[in-house]
Structure formats: C-alpha cells, structure tokens
Coordinates of C-alpha atoms in Angstrom, one line a residue:
M10 CA 8.3 -57.6 153.0
N11 CA 6.2 -60.7 153.5
T12 CA 4.5 -61.6 156.8
N13 CA 7.3 -63.2 158.4
E14 CA 9.7 -60.4 157.6
K15 CA 7.1 -57.8 158.8
I16 CA 7.1 -60.1 162.6
E17 CA 10.7 -59.6 162.7
K18 CA 10.5 -56.0 162.4
V19 CA 7.8 -55.7 165.0
K20 CA 10.1 -57.8 167.4
E21 CA 13.1 -55.6 166.2
I22 CA 10.8 -52.3 167.6
L23 CA 10.0 -54.0 170.5
K24 CA 13.7 -55.0 171.6
N25 CA 14.2 -51.0 171.2
Y26 CA 11.3 -50.2 173.9
N27 CA 12.6 -53.1 176.4
K28 CA 10.0 -51.9 179.2
V29 CA 6.2 -51.7 177.8
A30 CA 2.8 -51.3 178.6
L31 CA 0.5 -53.0 176.8
A32 CA -3.1 -52.3 176.0
F33 CA -4.5 -55.5 176.2
S34 CA -8.1 -57.0 175.1
G35 CA -7.1 -60.8 174.3
G36 CA -8.4 -60.3 170.8
A37 CA -6.0 -61.3 168.1
D38 CA -4.0 -58.0 167.6
S39 CA -3.0 -57.4 171.4
T40 CA -2.5 -61.3 171.9
L41 CA 0.1 -61.7 168.9
L42 CA 1.8 -58.2 170.3
A43 CA 2.1 -59.7 173.8
Y44 CA 3.3 -62.9 172.6
L45 CA 5.9 -61.2 170.2
A46 CA 6.9 -58.5 173.1
K47 CA 7.1 -61.7 175.8
E48 CA 9.6 -63.2 172.4
S49 CA 11.7 -60.1 172.3
N50 CA 12.4 -60.5 176.1
C51 CA 10.6 -57.1 176.8
D52 CA 9.5 -56.2 180.5
V53 CA 5.7 -56.3 179.5
L54 CA 2.7 -54.9 181.5
A55 CA -0.6 -56.0 180.2
I56 CA -3.5 -53.8 181.1
T57 CA -7.2 -54.5 180.4
Y58 CA -9.5 -52.1 180.6
D59 CA -13.0 -53.6 181.6
N60 CA -15.8 -50.8 180.9
Q61 CA -18.5 -53.3 181.8
I62 CA -20.0 -53.8 178.5
F63 CA -18.0 -56.4 177.0
P64 CA -19.1 -59.8 176.0
S65 CA -19.3 -62.3 179.1
G66 CA -15.9 -64.1 179.4
F67 CA -14.0 -61.1 178.2
L68 CA -12.1 -60.4 181.2
E69 CA -12.0 -64.2 182.6
F70 CA -10.3 -65.1 179.1
A71 CA -7.7 -61.7 179.3
K72 CA -6.5 -62.9 182.8
R73 CA -5.8 -66.6 181.8
R74 CA -3.8 -65.3 178.3
T75 CA -1.5 -62.9 180.3
N76 CA -0.8 -65.6 183.0
E77 CA -0.3 -68.5 180.4
I78 CA 1.9 -66.1 177.9
G79 CA 3.9 -65.1 181.4
I80 CA 3.4 -61.5 181.3
N81 CA 2.3 -59.0 184.0
H82 CA -1.4 -58.0 183.9
E83 CA -3.4 -55.4 185.7
I84 CA -7.1 -54.3 185.4
I85 CA -8.7 -51.0 185.0
E86 CA -12.4 -50.9 186.0
S87 CA -14.8 -48.5 184.9
N88 CA -18.5 -47.8 183.9
F89 CA -18.9 -46.6 180.7
L90 CA -22.8 -46.3 180.7
D91 CA -22.2 -43.6 183.6
V92 CA -20.5 -41.4 180.8
D93 CA -23.2 -39.7 178.8
D94 CA -21.9 -39.4 175.4
V95 CA -21.4 -43.4 175.8
A96 CA -25.0 -44.0 176.9
N97 CA -26.6 -41.8 174.6
N98 CA -24.6 -43.5 171.9
S99 CA -23.4 -40.4 169.6
P100 CA -21.4 -40.7 166.7
K101 CA -18.4 -39.4 169.0
R102 CA -19.2 -42.3 171.5
C103 CA -16.0 -44.8 170.3
L104 CA -13.9 -41.5 170.3
V105 CA -15.1 -40.6 174.2
C106 CA -14.6 -44.2 175.1
R107 CA -11.3 -44.2 173.6
K108 CA -10.1 -41.2 175.2
L109 CA -11.2 -42.5 178.6
M110 CA -9.3 -46.0 178.3
Y111 CA -5.8 -44.6 177.0
G112 CA -5.9 -41.7 179.3
A113 CA -6.5 -44.4 182.2
I114 CA -4.2 -46.5 180.8
K115 CA -1.5 -43.8 180.6
Q116 CA -1.7 -43.0 184.1
L117 CA -1.4 -46.4 185.4
A118 CA 1.6 -47.4 183.4
N119 CA 3.2 -44.2 184.3
E120 CA 2.4 -45.3 187.9
R121 CA 3.9 -48.3 187.8
G122 CA 7.2 -46.9 185.7
Y123 CA 6.4 -47.6 182.0
E124 CA 6.7 -44.9 179.7
I125 CA 6.3 -46.3 176.8
I126 CA 2.3 -47.6 175.7
I127 CA 1.5 -49.8 173.0
D128 CA -1.5 -51.2 171.0
G129 CA -2.4 -53.6 168.5
N130 CA -3.8 -51.0 166.1
N131 CA -2.5 -52.3 162.6
I132 CA -2.5 -51.0 158.9
T133 CA -6.0 -52.5 158.0
D134 CA -7.4 -50.3 160.6
L135 CA -6.7 -47.3 159.1
I136 CA -8.9 -47.7 156.3
H137 CA -11.9 -48.6 158.5
D138 CA -14.4 -46.3 160.1
R139 CA -12.9 -46.5 163.6
P140 CA -12.7 -42.9 165.0
G141 CA -11.0 -44.0 168.4
I142 CA -7.8 -44.3 166.2
L143 CA -7.6 -40.7 166.9
M144 CA -6.6 -41.2 170.7
K145 CA -3.7 -43.1 169.7
Y146 CA -2.6 -39.8 168.6
E147 CA -3.3 -37.7 171.0
F148 CA -2.0 -39.9 173.9
K149 CA 1.4 -40.7 171.7
I150 CA 0.5 -44.6 172.0
E151 CA 3.0 -46.5 169.7
S152 CA 1.5 -49.2 167.3
P153 CA 4.2 -51.4 166.0
F154 CA 2.3 -53.4 163.8
I155 CA 1.2 -50.4 162.0
E156 CA 5.0 -49.5 161.7
A157 CA 5.5 -53.0 160.3
N158 CA 2.8 -52.5 157.9
L159 CA 1.2 -55.6 159.3
E160 CA -2.5 -56.3 158.0
T161 CA -5.2 -57.9 159.8
Y162 CA -5.2 -61.1 157.3
E163 CA -1.8 -61.6 158.5
I164 CA -2.0 -61.4 161.9
H165 CA -4.7 -63.9 161.8
K166 CA -2.7 -66.2 159.3
F167 CA 0.4 -66.0 162.0
L168 CA -1.8 -66.9 164.9
K169 CA -3.0 -70.0 163.2
E170 CA -0.1 -71.3 161.9
N171 CA 1.7 -71.0 165.0
N172 CA -1.2 -72.4 167.5
I173 CA -1.6 -69.0 169.4
E174 CA -5.2 -68.7 171.1
Y175 CA -7.0 -65.6 171.2
S176 CA -10.7 -64.5 171.7
R177 CA -12.7 -63.5 168.8
S178 CA -15.2 -61.6 171.2
T179 CA -13.5 -58.7 172.5
T180 CA -15.8 -55.7 170.9
C181 CA -17.6 -54.1 173.2
L182 CA -21.4 -54.4 173.6
A183 CA -22.2 -50.8 172.7
T184 CA -21.1 -51.0 169.2
R185 CA -24.3 -53.5 168.8
V186 CA -26.9 -50.4 169.4
K187 CA -27.6 -48.1 166.8
T188 CA -26.0 -44.6 166.7
N189 CA -28.2 -42.4 168.9
E190 CA -30.4 -45.0 170.2
T191 CA -29.5 -45.1 174.4
V192 CA -27.5 -47.7 175.6
T193 CA -28.9 -49.4 178.6
I194 CA -27.7 -52.1 180.8
D195 CA -31.1 -53.6 180.0
K196 CA -29.8 -53.8 176.3
V197 CA -26.2 -54.6 176.9
N198 CA -27.5 -57.8 178.9
R199 CA -30.1 -58.5 176.4
I200 CA -27.4 -58.7 173.4
D201 CA -24.7 -60.6 175.4
Y202 CA -27.3 -63.4 176.3
C203 CA -28.4 -63.4 172.9
E204 CA -25.4 -63.9 171.2
D205 CA -24.1 -66.5 174.0
F206 CA -27.5 -68.3 173.0
I207 CA -26.9 -68.1 168.9
K208 CA -23.0 -69.3 169.6
K209 CA -23.7 -72.5 171.4
A210 CA -26.9 -73.0 168.8
T211 CA -24.8 -72.8 165.9
G212 CA -21.3 -73.7 167.0
S213 CA -19.7 -70.1 165.6
E214 CA -17.0 -68.2 167.3
V215 CA -17.9 -65.1 165.9
V216 CA -21.6 -63.7 166.6
K217 CA -22.5 -60.2 166.7
L218 CA -26.5 -59.1 167.2
R219 CA -27.0 -55.5 166.0
E220 CA -30.1 -53.7 167.4
A221 CA -31.9 -51.0 166.1
N222 CA -35.4 -49.7 167.2
N223 CA -35.9 -53.4 168.6
V224 CA -34.9 -55.3 165.4
A225 CA -32.3 -58.1 166.1
T226 CA -29.8 -58.3 163.0
I227 CA -27.8 -61.5 163.3
E228 CA -24.2 -61.6 161.8
L229 CA -22.1 -64.7 162.0
D230 CA -18.5 -65.7 161.2
D231 CA -19.6 -68.7 159.1
I232 CA -23.4 -68.5 157.7
N233 CA -24.1 -71.7 156.8
N234 CA -23.5 -72.6 160.9
I235 CA -27.1 -71.4 160.9
F236 CA -29.0 -72.8 157.9
D237 CA -31.4 -75.6 159.7
N238 CA -34.9 -75.6 160.6
E239 CA -34.3 -76.5 164.0
K240 CA -31.6 -74.2 164.8
L241 CA -33.2 -71.2 163.3
K242 CA -36.6 -71.9 165.0
S243 CA -34.8 -72.3 168.3
I244 CA -32.9 -69.0 168.1
Y245 CA -36.0 -67.0 166.5
D246 CA -38.1 -68.2 169.4
E247 CA -35.1 -67.3 172.0
L248 CA -35.1 -64.1 171.0
K249 CA -38.5 -63.1 170.8
N250 CA -39.0 -64.6 174.4
A251 CA -36.0 -61.5 174.9
Q252 CA -38.9 -59.1 173.5
Y253 CA -37.2 -58.4 169.7
D254 CA -40.0 -57.5 167.7
K255 CA -38.3 -58.8 164.5
I256 CA -35.1 -60.8 163.9
L257 CA -33.0 -60.6 161.1
L258 CA -30.4 -62.1 159.1
N259 CA -27.4 -60.4 157.4
I260 CA -26.1 -62.1 154.6
D261 CA -23.1 -59.6 153.7
F262 CA -20.1 -61.8 153.3
S263 CA -17.5 -58.9 153.6
N264 CA -15.0 -58.7 156.6
D265 CA -11.9 -57.0 158.2
D266 CA -9.4 -59.3 156.6
G267 CA -9.9 -57.9 152.9
D268 CA -7.6 -56.6 150.6
L269 CA -6.1 -52.8 151.5
V270 CA -6.5 -52.3 147.5
L271 CA -9.5 -53.6 145.9
D272 CA -9.4 -54.0 142.0
S273 CA -11.9 -51.9 141.3
E274 CA -10.1 -49.3 143.1
L275 CA -7.1 -49.0 140.3
S276 CA -7.6 -48.1 136.8
V277 CA -5.0 -47.9 133.9
G278 CA -3.5 -45.2 132.9
K279 CA -1.4 -44.4 129.7
D280 CA 1.5 -46.8 131.0
Y281 CA 0.7 -47.0 134.9
L282 CA -1.9 -47.7 137.3
L283 CA -3.8 -45.1 139.2
L284 CA -5.2 -46.0 142.5
R285 CA -8.7 -43.8 144.0
K286 CA -9.0 -45.6 147.7
R287 CA -11.9 -44.0 149.1
L288 CA -12.0 -44.1 152.7
P289 CA -15.4 -44.5 155.0
F290 CA -14.9 -41.1 156.3
G291 CA -13.8 -37.5 155.8
I292 CA -10.1 -36.1 156.2
N293 CA -8.8 -33.3 158.3
I294 CA -7.2 -31.5 156.1
S295 CA -5.3 -29.0 158.3
Q296 CA -4.1 -31.8 160.8
T297 CA -3.1 -33.8 157.9
D298 CA -1.4 -31.0 156.4
K299 CA 0.3 -30.6 160.1
V300 CA 1.5 -34.2 160.3
L301 CA 3.1 -33.9 157.1
K302 CA 4.9 -30.8 157.1
E303 CA 6.0 -31.3 161.0
N304 CA 8.1 -34.4 160.3
D305 CA 10.3 -35.1 157.6
Y306 CA 9.6 -38.3 155.6
A307 CA 11.7 -39.6 153.0
F308 CA 9.2 -41.0 150.7
I309 CA 7.1 -37.8 150.8
S310 CA 8.0 -34.0 149.2
N311 CA 6.1 -31.1 147.7
V312 CA 3.2 -31.2 149.9
Q313 CA 0.7 -28.2 148.6
T314 CA -2.1 -27.8 150.7
N315 CA -5.4 -25.9 149.6
E316 CA -7.5 -26.1 152.7
S317 CA -10.5 -24.1 150.8
I318 CA -11.2 -26.4 148.2
G319 CA -10.4 -29.2 150.6
Y320 CA -7.2 -31.4 149.3
I321 CA -3.7 -31.6 149.7
K322 CA -1.5 -32.5 146.3
L323 CA 2.0 -34.6 147.3
I324 CA 4.3 -36.3 146.0
V325 CA 4.7 -39.8 147.4
D326 CA 7.4 -42.4 146.3
N327 CA 8.0 -40.0 143.5
K328 CA 4.3 -40.3 142.5
E329 CA 1.7 -37.5 142.2
S330 CA -0.8 -37.7 144.7
K331 CA -3.6 -36.1 146.2
I332 CA -5.6 -36.4 149.6
F333 CA -9.3 -35.0 149.6
R334 CA -11.3 -34.2 152.2
G335 CA -14.0 -36.2 151.2
G336 CA -11.9 -39.4 152.1
V337 CA -10.4 -40.1 148.5
I338 CA -6.3 -40.9 148.5
S339 CA -5.4 -40.8 144.8
I340 CA -1.9 -42.1 143.6
E341 CA -0.6 -41.8 140.2
G342 CA 2.0 -44.0 138.6
N343 CA 2.0 -47.4 140.3
K344 CA 3.5 -50.4 138.1
S345 CA 1.4 -52.8 139.8
K346 CA -1.3 -53.4 142.7
K347 CA 1.9 -54.4 145.1
D348 CA 3.5 -51.2 144.3
A349 CA 0.2 -49.2 145.0
V350 CA -0.3 -50.9 148.4
N351 CA 3.3 -50.2 149.2
S352 CA 2.7 -46.4 148.7
L353 CA -0.8 -46.5 150.3
V354 CA 0.8 -48.0 153.7
K355 CA 3.0 -44.9 153.6
V356 CA 0.2 -42.4 153.6
L357 CA -2.2 -44.1 156.0
P358 CA -0.6 -43.5 159.6
L359 CA -0.1 -39.7 158.3
I360 CA -3.8 -39.0 157.8
R361 CA -6.1 -37.7 160.5
R362 CA -9.5 -38.2 159.9
T363 CA -13.0 -36.2 160.7
V364 CA -15.5 -37.4 162.9
D365 CA -19.4 -36.7 163.0
E366 CA -21.2 -34.7 165.1

C-alpha cells in the first residue's frame, strides 16, 4: 500500500470505532490521528497527560490545536518527579511513566463514556528502544497507525503536504538526563531554558540537550543552523552561565524517519534475499510465543518455540523465519526489499520486548 491507501485504511478503522478517546500530545502522530478521527466523523475526546516535565509551551499548544481541529479536550495533571522510579531515572522510567499515563487516561475516558482508547504509535516505533510501548498492550490501547502499517516518514510527509500544524517538541525532558542520574526540577528547568535559548539563537525547530555528568550535548534537526561563530559563542556562554562544565555538539545525522529495513540488513541467498533485522532491545520469547499462539494469524504458521535456547521458528508469509531472544528477526525467501518490509511489518506488532533492570 502507498501512503494514501494507508491513510484511507486508518479512516476505515476509525469509522468502526465511532466514539474514541485519544492520547494527545500535539506531536506529529497524535495530531494526524486527531485530524483523521475528526474527518471520519468520530466523537473524539483528546486527553493530554501533563506530567510537569514536558517542554515549555507543550500544554498551550495542545489546547490550541484541539480547539482548532474541533474536538473535545481534557487535561490530566500529575507530577512525575514525585514518583521514585521516574526521579531515580532507572531504565524502567519510561515503562513506569507510560503505565501511569495510560492508566489515568483509561480511567478518565471510561468515566466520560469512551471505552475505546487510541494512540499515535506507528510501525516505526516498534523498531526503536521505547519500552513504554508495552503498556499499550497491557491497557489494550488501539493503534490505528500500526494496524495500517504507517511509518514515521509517511506521517510527516502527509502532515507537510496537507499543511497540518503539529508540535515538534513533545518529548518528556526526563529523557534528556542520562539513565540512573537523578532527575530534579532544577535539571528539568535548566534543560528547558537552554533548549529554548538554542532554538531562538539558531532558528531550529527541534533542539535536544542531553545531560550526563553535568556535560551538555546539543542535538539539532539541522546541524547547519549552529555553524556561525557568533551563535556558537552565545550558546557556549549561556550554557556555561547555566553551570554546565562542558558543552558538546552531536553530529549524528541519523533520525527516526529512516527505512524500516536497511540495505545492510539484506543479504543475497541462492535465489532470494535474507533479512536479518537487529532490534535495539531483547525479545521476551515466552510472551511473544503466547501472542503468536493465542491469536489466529493467517500469515503465520508452524510456530516452534525453544525457550531454553532462546528463539522461535515460524513461517511468515510462507517464508522460513526466526525470532531470537537477543533481538534479531530473520526472514528468508524475500523476493525484494519491499517484500521483506511487508513481512517484517506483520511480525513487529506481535513481538513483546524485554526491559533492562
């Protein structure tokens, strides 16, 4: 399917729901979902969860966009820095955060008479290290973009082509602090202030300041925006005044809009392509086996699980495939890269990941 066909599939899914509550941040995914739900004549209740550690302007933008789209909007407020697992910044921080968020959203939605809850998770999210995705399954949150196999780049492309405004700063600021370093309100406020300063100094839409051991590392959507002596000096001086010991610039050009399958993940067999996709997390073999066997998927057969060794053998689209505990998905017999992608997107939603302690 092309992007427009996937968008139409999302609309068909939404028409089946009729009355839905939407986890709404104002970012690309939730904004497009709100827009499509409104177009599908759904009764939509957008619910924004404010954990007190989002970038400045986050809440105001969410209020404005829901009003402009013409959907009902409610806000849940909580302070996640009062939660030990979040403040202590353990590897499970995002899992705990999402559990609290989805739990509260589901409770409010049900109180308002909305039994179906949807979120903007898309198929690309399933290949990134986002442990909070597990809470989507626990709370039975529906994800129309995953069901329609929509990728991040397609969502951004559609938003741009249709001139639909969304916020590019909706990531929790606790994610800027290195894992296992305590998150405090002073750190959050400092990061928020410095990111705003860098945005104004460079004209960048997206700025992320990563903090580790009191060292600030700057990331920008367009690195060329910062290469000016006066800009660099003003940013350096301001961040030094904010008491950072050192200021670094991350020149990594990778982004979340990349291909689901890279050319380097494909190798040529006798008369087919072999896909070996390595995910940035481990796979819970027992939970994945449970999902595969509890549901009747027409495209999957002959599931054989060896939990002691740590892999699942199965047939996907009539192709011999394996899922390994270490995070590798292997699919043989692909005729092309597109064919490999088509099979991969069917498997990804069925995988249950592990979470580091």
